[in-house]
Coordinates of C-alpha atoms in Angstrom, one line a residue:
L967 CA -75.9 -60.7 -47.8
P968 CA -73.8 -59.0 -45.7
T969 CA -70.2 -60.0 -45.4
R970 CA -67.8 -59.6 -42.7
A971 CA -65.2 -57.1 -42.4
G972 CA -63.0 -57.7 -44.7
S973 CA -64.3 -60.2 -46.9
S974 CA -65.0 -59.9 -50.7
L975 CA -67.5 -60.9 -52.8
E976 CA -64.7 -61.5 -55.8
P977 CA -63.3 -64.9 -55.3
E978 CA -59.9 -65.5 -54.0
E979 CA -56.8 -65.4 -56.0
R980 CA -54.0 -67.4 -54.0
S981 CA -50.5 -66.5 -55.4
M982 CA -47.5 -69.4 -55.6
E983 CA -45.6 -65.9 -53.9
P984 CA -44.9 -66.7 -50.1
P985 CA -46.8 -62.8 -49.0
A986 CA -44.6 -60.0 -47.7
E987 CA -43.9 -59.1 -44.5
P988 CA -44.9 -55.9 -43.8
E989 CA -42.5 -53.2 -43.4
E990 CA -42.0 -51.4 -39.4
E991 CA -42.6 -48.0 -39.1
V992 CA -40.9 -45.8 -37.3
P993 CA -42.7 -43.5 -35.2
I994 CA -42.5 -39.8 -36.3
T995 CA -41.5 -38.7 -32.9
A996 CA -39.0 -41.2 -32.2
A997 CA -36.6 -39.5 -29.8
P998 CA -33.3 -39.0 -31.8
G999 CA -30.2 -40.8 -31.4
P1000 CA -27.0 -39.9 -30.3
A1001 CA -25.8 -39.2 -34.4
G1002 CA -29.4 -36.8 -34.0
C1003 CA -31.9 -37.5 -36.9
Q1004 CA -30.5 -37.8 -40.3
L1005 CA -31.8 -35.3 -43.0
F1006 CA -32.2 -35.9 -46.6
G1007 CA -30.9 -33.3 -48.3
Y1008 CA -29.5 -30.0 -47.4
V1009 CA -32.0 -27.8 -45.8
G1010 CA -29.0 -24.6 -44.6
I1011 CA -29.2 -24.7 -41.7
E1012 CA -25.4 -24.8 -41.3
A1013 CA -25.9 -20.4 -43.1
V1014 CA -28.3 -19.4 -39.3
L1015 CA -23.6 -19.2 -37.9
D1016 CA -23.1 -16.8 -42.0
Q1017 CA -26.5 -14.7 -40.4
M1018 CA -25.6 -14.6 -37.1
K1019 CA -21.7 -13.4 -38.5
I1020 CA -22.8 -10.6 -40.3
K1021 CA -25.1 -9.9 -38.5
T1022 CA -22.7 -8.8 -35.8
M1023 CA -20.2 -6.9 -38.5
K1024 CA -22.8 -5.2 -39.1
T1025 CA -23.7 -3.8 -35.8
G1026 CA -20.7 -5.2 -34.2
F1027 CA -19.8 -5.2 -30.2
E1028 CA -19.0 -3.4 -27.3
F1029 CA -16.3 -4.7 -24.5
N1030 CA -15.8 -3.2 -20.9
I1031 CA -12.4 -2.8 -19.3
M1032 CA -11.3 -1.5 -16.4
V1033 CA -7.8 -1.9 -15.1
V1034 CA -6.3 -1.2 -11.4
G1035 CA -3.7 -1.2 -9.3
Q1036 CA -1.0 1.3 -7.8
S1037 CA 0.8 4.2 -10.0
G1038 CA 3.9 2.5 -11.9
L1039 CA 2.7 -0.7 -12.4
G1040 CA 2.1 -0.7 -16.0
K1041 CA -1.5 -0.2 -16.8
S1042 CA -2.0 1.8 -19.8
T1043 CA 1.1 -0.2 -21.5
M1044 CA -0.5 -3.4 -20.7
V1045 CA -4.2 -1.9 -22.0
N1046 CA -2.5 -0.7 -25.0
T1047 CA -0.5 -4.0 -25.4
L1048 CA -3.4 -6.1 -26.1
F1049 CA -5.1 -4.0 -28.2
K1050 CA -1.9 -3.3 -30.8
S1051 CA -3.0 0.9 -30.2
K1052 CA -2.5 3.8 -28.7
V1053 CA -6.0 3.2 -26.6
S1054 CA -4.9 4.9 -23.2
R1055 CA -4.1 7.8 -23.0
K1056 CA -0.4 8.4 -20.4
A1057 CA -0.4 11.7 -19.2
S1058 CA 2.4 13.9 -20.6
Q1059 CA 4.3 15.3 -17.9
P1060 CA 1.7 15.1 -15.4
S1061 CA 2.1 18.1 -12.0
Q1062 CA 2.6 16.8 -8.9
E1063 CA -1.5 16.9 -7.9
E1064 CA -1.4 14.6 -11.1
R1065 CA 0.9 12.6 -10.0
I1066 CA -0.6 11.5 -7.0
P1067 CA -4.4 11.9 -6.5
K1068 CA -5.6 11.9 -3.5
T1069 CA -8.9 10.0 -4.3
V1070 CA -9.6 7.0 -6.7
Q1071 CA -10.8 8.9 -9.7
L1072 CA -11.3 6.6 -12.5
Q1073 CA -11.0 7.5 -15.9
S1074 CA -12.8 6.0 -18.9
I1075 CA -11.7 6.1 -22.8
T1076 CA -13.9 5.0 -25.7
H1077 CA -12.6 3.7 -28.8
V1078 CA -13.9 2.3 -31.6
I1079 CA -11.3 -0.2 -32.9
E1080 CA -12.5 -2.7 -36.0
E1081 CA -9.9 -5.8 -37.4
K1082 CA -11.5 -7.6 -40.8
G1083 CA -14.9 -5.9 -40.6
V1084 CA -15.2 -6.5 -36.8
K1085 CA -15.9 -3.6 -34.8
M1086 CA -15.5 -3.2 -31.4
K1087 CA -16.7 -0.7 -28.8
L1088 CA -14.3 -0.9 -26.5
T1089 CA -13.8 1.2 -23.3
V1090 CA -10.8 1.0 -20.9
T1091 CA -11.6 2.5 -17.6
D1092 CA -7.8 3.5 -14.7
T1093 CA -8.2 3.6 -11.9
P1094 CA -5.4 6.2 -10.4
G1095 CA -4.2 6.6 -7.2
F1096 CA -6.1 3.0 -6.1
G1097 CA -3.5 2.2 -3.8
D1098 CA -0.9 5.0 -3.9
Q1099 CA -1.7 6.0 -0.1
I1100 CA -0.8 5.9 3.3
N1101 CA -3.9 4.9 4.4
N1102 CA -5.8 2.6 1.9
E1103 CA -8.8 1.9 4.0
N1104 CA -11.5 2.1 2.1
C1105 CA -9.8 3.1 -1.1
W1106 CA -11.5 0.1 -3.3
D1107 CA -15.4 2.0 -2.4
P1108 CA -15.3 4.6 -5.4
I1109 CA -14.9 0.9 -8.1
I1110 CA -17.5 -0.5 -6.2
K1111 CA -19.7 2.1 -6.7
Y1112 CA -18.5 3.4 -10.5
I1113 CA -19.5 -0.8 -11.7
N1114 CA -22.7 -0.9 -9.3
E1115 CA -23.9 2.8 -11.0
Q1116 CA -23.1 1.1 -14.8
Y1117 CA -25.4 -2.0 -13.9
E1118 CA -27.8 1.0 -12.4
R1119 CA -28.5 2.9 -15.3
Y1120 CA -28.7 -1.0 -18.0
L1121 CA -31.6 -1.8 -15.1
R1122 CA -33.3 1.7 -15.8
E1123 CA -33.2 1.2 -19.2
E1124 CA -34.8 -2.5 -19.6
I1125 CA -37.9 -1.7 -16.9
L1126 CA -38.9 1.1 -18.7
I1127 CA -42.3 0.1 -20.8
T1128 CA -41.5 1.5 -24.0
R1129 CA -37.0 -0.5 -24.3
K1130 CA -35.0 0.0 -26.6
R1131 CA -34.0 -2.3 -29.7
K1132 CA -30.4 -2.2 -28.6
I1133 CA -29.8 -0.8 -24.8
P1134 CA -26.4 0.7 -24.4
D1135 CA -23.9 -1.4 -22.3
T1136 CA -21.3 0.3 -20.6
R1137 CA -21.1 -2.6 -17.4
V1138 CA -18.1 -4.2 -16.9
H1139 CA -17.1 -7.6 -18.1
G1140 CA -13.1 -8.1 -17.0
C1141 CA -11.8 -6.0 -14.2
V1142 CA -8.1 -6.8 -14.7
Y1143 CA -6.0 -6.8 -10.9
F1144 CA -1.6 -5.4 -11.1
I1145 CA -0.5 -7.3 -7.9
P1146 CA 3.2 -5.3 -7.3
P1147 CA 6.4 -7.8 -8.5
T1148 CA 7.3 -8.2 -4.8
G1149 CA 8.1 -11.7 -4.6
H1150 CA 6.6 -13.0 -1.5
W1151 CA 2.8 -12.0 -0.8
L1152 CA -0.7 -10.7 -1.5
R1153 CA -1.2 -7.8 0.5
P1154 CA -4.1 -7.8 2.9
L1155 CA -5.4 -4.2 0.3
D1156 CA -4.7 -6.9 -2.3
L1157 CA -6.8 -9.7 -0.3
E1158 CA -9.7 -7.2 -0.1
F1159 CA -10.1 -5.9 -2.4
M1160 CA -9.9 -9.1 -4.5
R1161 CA -13.0 -10.7 -2.4
R1162 CA -15.2 -7.5 -2.6
L1163 CA -14.4 -7.4 -5.9
S1164 CA -15.5 -11.0 -6.8
K1165 CA -19.0 -10.5 -6.0
I1166 CA -19.7 -8.0 -8.3
V1167 CA -17.7 -8.4 -11.4
N1168 CA -14.4 -10.7 -12.9
V1169 CA -12.1 -9.9 -11.9
V1170 CA -8.5 -11.8 -13.9
P1171 CA -5.2 -11.3 -11.6
V1172 CA -2.4 -10.7 -13.0
I1173 CA 1.8 -9.9 -12.3
A1174 CA 2.7 -6.8 -12.7
K1175 CA 6.3 -6.3 -14.3
A1176 CA 6.5 -9.7 -14.1
D1177 CA 10.4 -9.6 -15.8
T1178 CA 12.2 -8.2 -12.0
L1179 CA 11.5 -11.7 -11.1
T1180 CA 14.1 -14.8 -11.8
L1181 CA 11.6 -17.8 -12.7
E1182 CA 12.2 -19.7 -9.5
E1183 CA 10.9 -16.4 -8.2
R1184 CA 8.1 -16.2 -10.4
A1185 CA 7.0 -19.2 -9.7
E1186 CA 7.1 -19.1 -6.3
F1187 CA 4.7 -16.4 -6.0
K1188 CA 2.6 -17.3 -7.9
Q1189 CA 2.1 -20.4 -5.8
Q1190 CA 2.3 -18.4 -3.0
I1191 CA -0.7 -16.3 -4.4
Q1192 CA -3.2 -19.5 -5.7
E1193 CA -2.8 -20.5 -1.9
D1194 CA -3.6 -17.0 -0.4
L1195 CA -7.0 -17.1 -2.4
K1196 CA -7.3 -20.9 -1.6
T1197 CA -7.3 -19.8 1.9
H1198 CA -9.8 -17.2 2.0
A1199 CA -12.5 -18.5 -0.2
I1200 CA -11.5 -16.0 -2.9
S1201 CA -13.1 -16.6 -6.1
V1202 CA -11.5 -15.2 -9.5
Y1203 CA -11.9 -15.2 -13.0
P1204 CA -13.1 -18.3 -14.2
Q1205 CA -14.8 -19.6 -11.7
E1206 CA -15.2 -22.8 -11.3
D1207 CA -18.8 -22.7 -10.2
F1208 CA -19.8 -21.0 -13.4
D1209 CA -18.5 -24.2 -16.2
Q1210 CA -21.2 -25.6 -17.9
D1211 CA -19.8 -28.8 -19.3
P1212 CA -16.9 -31.2 -18.9
D1213 CA -14.8 -29.4 -22.4
D1214 CA -14.5 -26.3 -20.8
R1215 CA -13.9 -27.1 -17.6
M1216 CA -10.9 -28.7 -19.0
L1217 CA -10.0 -25.3 -20.6
N1218 CA -10.5 -23.7 -17.4
N1219 CA -8.6 -25.8 -15.1
R1220 CA -5.6 -25.7 -17.4
I1221 CA -6.0 -21.8 -17.0
R1222 CA -6.7 -21.1 -13.3
E1223 CA -3.8 -23.5 -12.6
K1224 CA -1.5 -20.9 -14.2
I1225 CA -3.7 -18.0 -13.1
P1226 CA -1.9 -15.1 -11.9
F1227 CA -0.2 -14.5 -15.6
A1228 CA 2.9 -13.2 -15.0
V1229 CA 2.9 -10.4 -17.1
V1230 CA 4.9 -7.8 -19.4
G1231 CA 3.9 -5.0 -21.7
A1232 CA 5.4 -3.2 -24.3
D1233 CA 4.1 -0.3 -26.9
Q1234 CA 7.5 -0.5 -28.9
E1235 CA 8.6 -2.3 -31.7
H1236 CA 12.0 -4.1 -32.0
Q1237 CA 13.8 -5.6 -34.4
V1238 CA 14.5 -9.5 -33.6
N1239 CA 15.7 -11.6 -36.4
G1240 CA 14.5 -9.7 -38.8
K1241 CA 10.9 -9.0 -37.3
R1242 CA 9.1 -6.2 -36.0
V1243 CA 8.2 -7.2 -32.8
L1244 CA 7.0 -5.5 -29.2
G1245 CA 8.9 -5.9 -26.8
R1246 CA 11.1 -4.2 -23.3
K1247 CA 15.2 -3.1 -24.4
T1248 CA 17.9 -4.1 -21.7
K1249 CA 21.0 -4.6 -21.1
W1250 CA 21.2 -8.4 -22.2
G1251 CA 18.6 -8.9 -24.6
I1252 CA 14.9 -8.2 -26.2
I1253 CA 12.3 -9.0 -23.6
E1254 CA 9.8 -10.4 -26.3
V1255 CA 5.9 -10.2 -25.0
E1256 CA 4.3 -12.2 -27.0
N1257 CA 6.7 -15.5 -26.5
P1258 CA 5.3 -17.3 -23.8
T1259 CA 9.4 -18.6 -23.0
H1260 CA 9.3 -14.9 -21.7
C1261 CA 6.1 -13.9 -20.3
E1262 CA 3.0 -15.1 -19.9
F1263 CA 0.9 -12.4 -21.9
P1264 CA -0.4 -14.7 -24.4
L1265 CA -2.5 -16.8 -22.3
L1266 CA -4.1 -13.0 -20.6
Q1267 CA -4.8 -11.7 -24.6
D1268 CA -6.5 -16.1 -25.0
L1269 CA -8.2 -15.4 -22.0
L1270 CA -9.9 -11.5 -22.4
I1271 CA -9.8 -11.2 -26.5
R1272 CA -9.2 -14.8 -28.4
S1273 CA -11.2 -17.6 -26.1
H1274 CA -12.8 -16.2 -23.1
L1275 CA -14.3 -12.7 -23.9
Q1276 CA -18.2 -14.1 -24.8
D1277 CA -17.3 -15.6 -21.1
L1278 CA -17.1 -12.8 -20.1
K1279 CA -19.9 -11.2 -20.6
D1280 CA -22.4 -14.1 -20.5
I1281 CA -20.7 -14.0 -16.5
T1282 CA -22.0 -10.0 -16.5
H1283 CA -25.1 -10.3 -17.6
N1284 CA -26.0 -13.4 -16.2
V1285 CA -24.5 -14.0 -12.4
H1286 CA -23.1 -10.6 -11.6
Y1287 CA -25.5 -8.0 -13.3
E1288 CA -28.7 -10.3 -12.7
S1289 CA -27.8 -10.6 -8.7
Y1290 CA -27.6 -6.5 -8.7
R1291 CA -31.5 -7.2 -10.2
V1292 CA -32.8 -9.3 -8.2
R1293 CA -31.7 -7.1 -5.1
R1294 CA -32.4 -4.1 -6.3
L1295 CA -36.2 -5.0 -7.6
N1296 CA -36.7 -6.4 -4.3
E1297 CA -35.6 -3.5 -2.5
S1298 CA -38.4 -1.3 -4.6
N1299 CA -41.0 -4.0 -3.7
R1300 CA -40.4 -4.2 -0.2
P1301 CA -43.0 -1.9 2.3

């Protein structure tokens, strides 16, 4: 005989226990909660960080920095202090012609620095002759040309049909601009340079040889520079438009309050309280460049190397190089 679905030919056995409530099924596609998906055991996802670290230690990475400023502001000394090595060579007893170049000449020096197994290919580009002439009209043109040439070189390698597995990166990731310690305001040369260069590269302004200013003069000079930058709508690094999340914005806001950094460079060690420290020896004592109470060099070092080095490279690739790439490809597609 036909039976209804779910019925049985055997007599139904009644149980005295109450029927169990059906368990609530959780769909697999449910969105994870705030704490993320709960794992039943160890998967090993955190090992990805170890893989990235091992790969970086094997291949190393590249960092290209440019220093711009008038002669005598301590650009080479500052670079040597940043990386604690003689990465920027100084000319020994330069001739009269070499001392005052007729035009801006760019000199690049490349070194491989290794620390605790991590290799960094460092390229330092110096700009002798910038701002040294009586007529400094368009003295930034060779610098802009050099930066765009590095973008063009990278673009040519990138659009090849058969590309290299790793394209050599010579693009300038950061430009440290040395402001003379006048104690008054930014010169028209400083404003025009930063206005033009901030559109194509990450510009980090610093007050050079800040030990020539008193603390009151330094604070007043810094405030005047911040007002000048805001008045002329000059966006220096770290740019406010590129903050990705509230934590980054909070950190970068603290940095922006202290820019430009008042720095002192020194590549000689001195004995202070039984310790060897980098500093400048004067009649009144030793100015320790790595002491935050003496100058803001530690803040510059943290920004360029310890906290924002990868961010400098990311903004160079995703913003400055990308805008250059779009412009060049649009030009080539025009009839």
